[in-house]
Every structure is written in structure tokens, then in C-alpha cells.
Amino acid sequence: DTVCINAVAEQYFVTNTPTSTYQWTVTGGGWLTTGQGSNSITVNWGAVSGLYLNAIEVIESNAAGCPGAPILLDVYVLDLLANANGPFCIGDPSATLIGNPLGGTWSGTGVVGNDFDPATAGVGNYVLTYTMAGCSTTINVIVNNGPVTGPIQHY
């Protein structure tokens, strides 16, 4: 499973057997907030990114109190980073946008593929978004107008 850094109220569940109880354990970067004993829990994830092996475990016990085999889930807590760009002038060339980890998608005014084009965007302040696996981060980009110089004159 992949979740965003600092994600809240992420739900995990197994098929419910009405006469069973469920013992959940959450390790690594998260903590169980609701649902202990039921087939469905809610988890909040913290601010430390990375892969947490066996981060969620559930053991179902039947009505006779006999436990089943543990069911385990690895969780990758994803922290997206994006390079800051600019400020730009209206006539500047396109600049490559870099998100980490690689492989996400950029969006926003002036974004063409993985580049920001100041001429396409025009003068202004823009928020560009980098998205991957349901997570996103933003950067602010400014495009400034150049000066308006009058004609050359002779005295």
C-alpha cells in the first residue's frame, strides 16, 4: 500500500465474519485511531517517509477463540518533493520541473509536460502541482513583466 506522508483517517479492512474478533497491530510510521476488535480500522500516518515492512497486521479469532494466521501489509509512506523555480521573466525559456521521486505528473498554468513555460503562463503568480500515487505537493512560481523602455532619443 502507498499513502501520503501525514495522511489521516486511512481505512484498512478484511472481510467481516460476524462471530469473529480482530486484533490489529500498526507499526512503523503510523498509529491505529479507531476500529480495534472489528474488521475495519482507521490509521493516521506520520511525517517519516519510507517503506515499512509488515506495518499493518491483523489476526482474526473465531467464536471459539481460535486465532487464524496473521495477515500482513507493507506500507510505503510517500513524501513528494519539488524543486523551486524562478522567479521568471516573461521572455525566459522553459525550465524543467523536477519532482522527487521521479515519475509523477506536473500540472498548472504554463506547464507543458515536465516543463514550465513563462511565455505560455504569462505574467503572474502560479501554483504548480506535482502528483504521484494519490499524493501531491505544490510550488509557487512567479513570472514578472520586463520593463517598458521608451525609444532612444537624441539631444
PDB file of C-alpha atoms in Angstrom:
ATOM      1  CA  ASP A   1       0.000   0.000   0.000  1.00  0.00           C
ATOM      2  CA  THR A   2       1.159   3.564  -0.644  1.00  0.00           C
ATOM      3  CA  VAL A   3      -0.036   6.508   1.458  1.00  0.00           C
ATOM      4  CA  CYS A   4       0.946  10.156   1.606  1.00  0.00           C
ATOM      5  CA  ILE A   5       3.149  11.486   4.374  1.00  0.00           C
ATOM      6  CA  ASN A   6       0.983  12.755   7.281  1.00  0.00           C
ATOM      7  CA  ALA A   7      -2.108  11.011   5.860  1.00  0.00           C
ATOM      8  CA  VAL A   8      -5.031  10.852   8.269  1.00  0.00           C
ATOM      9  CA  ALA A   9      -8.028   8.548   8.527  1.00  0.00           C
ATOM     10  CA  GLU A  10      -6.706   5.898   6.130  1.00  0.00           C
ATOM     11  CA  GLN A  11      -9.033   2.880   6.289  1.00  0.00           C
ATOM     12  CA  TYR A  12      -7.976  -0.767   6.195  1.00  0.00           C
ATOM     13  CA  PHE A  13     -10.248  -3.773   6.394  1.00  0.00           C
ATOM     14  CA  VAL A  14     -10.639  -7.504   5.905  1.00  0.00           C
ATOM     15  CA  THR A  15     -13.788  -9.424   5.029  1.00  0.00           C
ATOM     16  CA  ASN A  16     -16.016  -9.489   8.086  1.00  0.00           C
ATOM     17  CA  THR A  17     -17.028 -12.701   9.824  1.00  0.00           C
ATOM     18  CA  PRO A  18     -19.760 -11.586  12.266  1.00  0.00           C
ATOM     19  CA  THR A  19     -18.755 -14.029  15.019  1.00  0.00           C
ATOM     20  CA  SER A  20     -15.028 -13.205  14.851  1.00  0.00           C
ATOM     21  CA  THR A  21     -12.897 -10.602  16.576  1.00  0.00           C
ATOM     22  CA  TYR A  22      -9.869  -8.921  15.038  1.00  0.00           C
ATOM     23  CA  GLN A  23      -6.603  -7.945  16.709  1.00  0.00           C
ATOM     24  CA  TRP A  24      -4.786  -5.203  14.745  1.00  0.00           C
ATOM     25  CA  THR A  25      -1.210  -4.046  15.146  1.00  0.00           C
ATOM     26  CA  VAL A  26       0.188  -0.965  13.414  1.00  0.00           C
ATOM     27  CA  THR A  27       3.948  -0.399  13.498  1.00  0.00           C
ATOM     28  CA  GLY A  28       6.414   1.898  11.817  1.00  0.00           C
ATOM     29  CA  GLY A  29       5.183   5.312  10.880  1.00  0.00           C
ATOM     30  CA  GLY A  30       1.510   5.005  11.772  1.00  0.00           C
ATOM     31  CA  TRP A  31      -0.926   4.516  14.615  1.00  0.00           C
ATOM     32  CA  LEU A  32      -4.376   2.997  14.899  1.00  0.00           C
ATOM     33  CA  THR A  33      -7.076   5.552  15.715  1.00  0.00           C
ATOM     34  CA  THR A  34     -10.330   3.544  15.624  1.00  0.00           C
ATOM     35  CA  GLY A  35     -11.651   0.054  14.996  1.00  0.00           C
ATOM     36  CA  GLN A  36      -9.612  -2.273  17.233  1.00  0.00           C
ATOM     37  CA  GLY A  37     -11.581  -5.536  17.579  1.00  0.00           C
ATOM     38  CA  SER A  38     -13.553  -5.032  14.367  1.00  0.00           C
ATOM     39  CA  ASN A  39     -12.742  -5.990  10.787  1.00  0.00           C
ATOM     40  CA  SER A  40     -12.059  -2.354   9.846  1.00  0.00           C
ATOM     41  CA  ILE A  41      -9.596   0.164  11.285  1.00  0.00           C
ATOM     42  CA  THR A  42      -8.555   3.760  10.717  1.00  0.00           C
ATOM     43  CA  VAL A  43      -4.874   4.705  10.744  1.00  0.00           C
ATOM     44  CA  ASN A  44      -3.014   8.014  10.803  1.00  0.00           C
ATOM     45  CA  TRP A  45       0.451   8.104   9.240  1.00  0.00           C
ATOM     46  CA  GLY A  46       3.315  10.253  10.450  1.00  0.00           C
ATOM     47  CA  ALA A  47       5.943  12.522   8.956  1.00  0.00           C
ATOM     48  CA  VAL A  48       8.686   9.946   8.325  1.00  0.00           C
ATOM     49  CA  SER A  49       8.627   8.612   4.790  1.00  0.00           C
ATOM     50  CA  GLY A  50       9.826   5.219   3.642  1.00  0.00           C
ATOM     51  CA  LEU A  51       8.843   1.595   3.281  1.00  0.00           C
ATOM     52  CA  TYR A  52       7.504  -0.035   6.440  1.00  0.00           C
ATOM     53  CA  LEU A  53       7.551  -3.820   6.139  1.00  0.00           C
ATOM     54  CA  ASN A  54       4.640  -5.571   7.863  1.00  0.00           C
ATOM     55  CA  ALA A  55       3.334  -2.181   9.014  1.00  0.00           C
ATOM     56  CA  ILE A  56      -0.201  -3.483   9.481  1.00  0.00           C
ATOM     57  CA  GLU A  57      -1.046  -6.871  10.915  1.00  0.00           C
ATOM     58  CA  VAL A  58      -4.405  -8.410  11.720  1.00  0.00           C
ATOM     59  CA  ILE A  59      -5.189 -11.703  13.432  1.00  0.00           C
ATOM     60  CA  GLU A  60      -8.767 -12.939  13.281  1.00  0.00           C
ATOM     61  CA  SER A  61     -10.065 -15.112  16.104  1.00  0.00           C
ATOM     62  CA  ASN A  62     -13.225 -17.139  15.614  1.00  0.00           C
ATOM     63  CA  ALA A  63     -16.140 -17.543  18.072  1.00  0.00           C
ATOM     64  CA  ALA A  64     -14.300 -20.428  19.776  1.00  0.00           C
ATOM     65  CA  GLY A  65     -11.326 -18.125  20.432  1.00  0.00           C
ATOM     66  CA  CYS A  66      -9.041 -19.850  17.935  1.00  0.00           C
ATOM     67  CA  PRO A  67      -6.700 -17.431  16.127  1.00  0.00           C
ATOM     68  CA  GLY A  68      -6.039 -17.576  12.418  1.00  0.00           C
ATOM     69  CA  ALA A  69      -2.773 -16.867  10.629  1.00  0.00           C
ATOM     70  CA  PRO A  70      -1.544 -13.267  10.758  1.00  0.00           C
ATOM     71  CA  ILE A  71      -2.284 -11.185   7.666  1.00  0.00           C
ATOM     72  CA  LEU A  72       0.423  -8.587   6.952  1.00  0.00           C
ATOM     73  CA  LEU A  73       0.602  -5.465   4.794  1.00  0.00           C
ATOM     74  CA  ASP A  74       3.674  -3.445   3.831  1.00  0.00           C
ATOM     75  CA  VAL A  75       3.080   0.315   3.650  1.00  0.00           C
ATOM     76  CA  TYR A  76       5.122   2.886   1.752  1.00  0.00           C
ATOM     77  CA  VAL A  77       4.752   6.388   3.198  1.00  0.00           C
ATOM     78  CA  LEU A  78       5.388   8.716   0.262  1.00  0.00           C
ATOM     79  CA  ASP A  79       6.872  12.194   0.682  1.00  0.00           C
ATOM     80  CA  LEU A  80       6.905  14.185  -2.538  1.00  0.00           C
ATOM     81  CA  LEU A  81       9.417  16.962  -3.042  1.00  0.00           C
ATOM     82  CA  ALA A  82       9.500  19.509  -5.836  1.00  0.00           C
ATOM     83  CA  ASN A  83      12.208  21.891  -6.982  1.00  0.00           C
ATOM     84  CA  ALA A  84      11.624  25.596  -6.573  1.00  0.00           C
ATOM     85  CA  ASN A  85      11.835  27.577  -9.809  1.00  0.00           C
ATOM     86  CA  GLY A  86      12.009  31.224 -10.659  1.00  0.00           C
ATOM     87  CA  PRO A  87      11.248  33.952 -10.452  1.00  0.00           C
ATOM     88  CA  PHE A  88      10.974  34.191 -14.219  1.00  0.00           C
ATOM     89  CA  CYS A  89      10.766  36.999 -16.717  1.00  0.00           C
ATOM     90  CA  ILE A  90       8.112  36.782 -19.412  1.00  0.00           C
ATOM     91  CA  GLY A  91      10.731  36.105 -22.122  1.00  0.00           C
ATOM     92  CA  ASP A  92      12.677  33.396 -20.255  1.00  0.00           C
ATOM     93  CA  PRO A  93      12.970  29.938 -21.819  1.00  0.00           C
ATOM     94  CA  SER A  94      11.097  26.950 -20.445  1.00  0.00           C
ATOM     95  CA  ALA A  95      12.505  25.404 -17.276  1.00  0.00           C
ATOM     96  CA  THR A  96      12.452  21.710 -16.384  1.00  0.00           C
ATOM     97  CA  LEU A  97      10.341  20.853 -13.341  1.00  0.00           C
ATOM     98  CA  ILE A  98      11.766  18.143 -11.106  1.00  0.00           C
ATOM     99  CA  GLY A  99       9.741  16.131  -8.626  1.00  0.00           C
ATOM    100  CA  ASN A 100      11.109  13.518  -6.254  1.00  0.00           C
ATOM    101  CA  PRO A 101      10.628  10.625  -6.530  1.00  0.00           C
ATOM    102  CA  LEU A 102      10.603  10.732 -10.309  1.00  0.00           C
ATOM    103  CA  GLY A 103       7.606   9.511 -12.281  1.00  0.00           C
ATOM    104  CA  GLY A 104       4.881  11.874 -11.128  1.00  0.00           C
ATOM    105  CA  THR A 105       2.848  14.350 -13.138  1.00  0.00           C
ATOM    106  CA  TRP A 106       3.071  18.148 -13.148  1.00  0.00           C
ATOM    107  CA  SER A 107       0.024  20.371 -13.646  1.00  0.00           C
ATOM    108  CA  GLY A 108      -0.835  24.058 -13.547  1.00  0.00           C
ATOM    109  CA  THR A 109      -0.821  27.130 -15.742  1.00  0.00           C
ATOM    110  CA  GLY A 110       2.217  27.178 -18.014  1.00  0.00           C
ATOM    111  CA  VAL A 111       3.063  23.502 -17.528  1.00  0.00           C
ATOM    112  CA  VAL A 112       3.890  21.657 -20.732  1.00  0.00           C
ATOM    113  CA  GLY A 113       4.926  18.066 -19.973  1.00  0.00           C
ATOM    114  CA  ASN A 114       7.599  18.392 -17.282  1.00  0.00           C
ATOM    115  CA  ASP A 115       8.481  21.985 -18.170  1.00  0.00           C
ATOM    116  CA  PHE A 116       7.234  25.375 -17.052  1.00  0.00           C
ATOM    117  CA  ASP A 117       6.957  27.898 -19.895  1.00  0.00           C
ATOM    118  CA  PRO A 118       6.816  31.514 -18.653  1.00  0.00           C
ATOM    119  CA  ALA A 119       5.561  32.771 -22.031  1.00  0.00           C
ATOM    120  CA  THR A 120       2.637  30.299 -22.000  1.00  0.00           C
ATOM    121  CA  ALA A 121       1.780  31.182 -18.390  1.00  0.00           C
ATOM    122  CA  GLY A 122       2.060  34.955 -18.782  1.00  0.00           C
ATOM    123  CA  VAL A 123       2.785  37.493 -16.062  1.00  0.00           C
ATOM    124  CA  GLY A 124       1.516  36.436 -12.621  1.00  0.00           C
ATOM    125  CA  ASN A 125       1.843  34.131  -9.633  1.00  0.00           C
ATOM    126  CA  TYR A 126       1.135  30.449 -10.199  1.00  0.00           C
ATOM    127  CA  VAL A 127       0.765  27.309  -8.115  1.00  0.00           C
ATOM    128  CA  LEU A 128       2.155  24.204  -9.820  1.00  0.00           C
ATOM    129  CA  THR A 129       1.271  20.748  -8.513  1.00  0.00           C
ATOM    130  CA  TYR A 130       3.340  17.559  -8.577  1.00  0.00           C
ATOM    131  CA  THR A 131       1.202  14.412  -8.165  1.00  0.00           C
ATOM    132  CA  MET A 132       2.085  10.746  -7.713  1.00  0.00           C
ATOM    133  CA  ALA A 133       0.182   7.763  -6.285  1.00  0.00           C
ATOM    134  CA  GLY A 134      -2.615   9.989  -4.976  1.00  0.00           C
ATOM    135  CA  CYS A 135      -0.192  12.323  -3.172  1.00  0.00           C
ATOM    136  CA  SER A 136       0.669  15.852  -4.204  1.00  0.00           C
ATOM    137  CA  THR A 137       2.881  18.791  -3.371  1.00  0.00           C
ATOM    138  CA  THR A 138       2.948  22.321  -4.736  1.00  0.00           C
ATOM    139  CA  ILE A 139       5.413  25.055  -5.599  1.00  0.00           C
ATOM    140  CA  ASN A 140       4.768  28.740  -6.244  1.00  0.00           C
ATOM    141  CA  VAL A 141       6.144  30.294  -9.427  1.00  0.00           C
ATOM    142  CA  ILE A 142       6.291  33.987 -10.302  1.00  0.00           C
ATOM    143  CA  VAL A 143       6.545  35.397 -13.824  1.00  0.00           C
ATOM    144  CA  ASN A 144       7.486  39.086 -13.955  1.00  0.00           C
ATOM    145  CA  ASN A 145       6.982  41.525 -16.763  1.00  0.00           C
ATOM    146  CA  GLY A 146      10.023  43.200 -18.261  1.00  0.00           C
ATOM    147  CA  PRO A 147      10.457  46.966 -18.213  1.00  0.00           C
ATOM    148  CA  VAL A 148       8.935  49.095 -20.922  1.00  0.00           C
ATOM    149  CA  THR A 149      11.750  51.243 -22.233  1.00  0.00           C
ATOM    150  CA  GLY A 150      10.950  54.293 -24.302  1.00  0.00           C
ATOM    151  CA  PRO A 151      12.568  54.978 -27.667  1.00  0.00           C
ATOM    152  CA  ILE A 152      16.136  56.144 -27.977  1.00  0.00           C
ATOM    153  CA  GLN A 153      16.252  59.881 -28.258  1.00  0.00           C
ATOM    154  CA  HIS A 154      18.963  62.379 -29.152  1.00  0.00           C
ATOM    155  CA  TYR A 155      19.516  65.750 -27.504  1.00  0.00           C
TER     156      TYR A 155
END
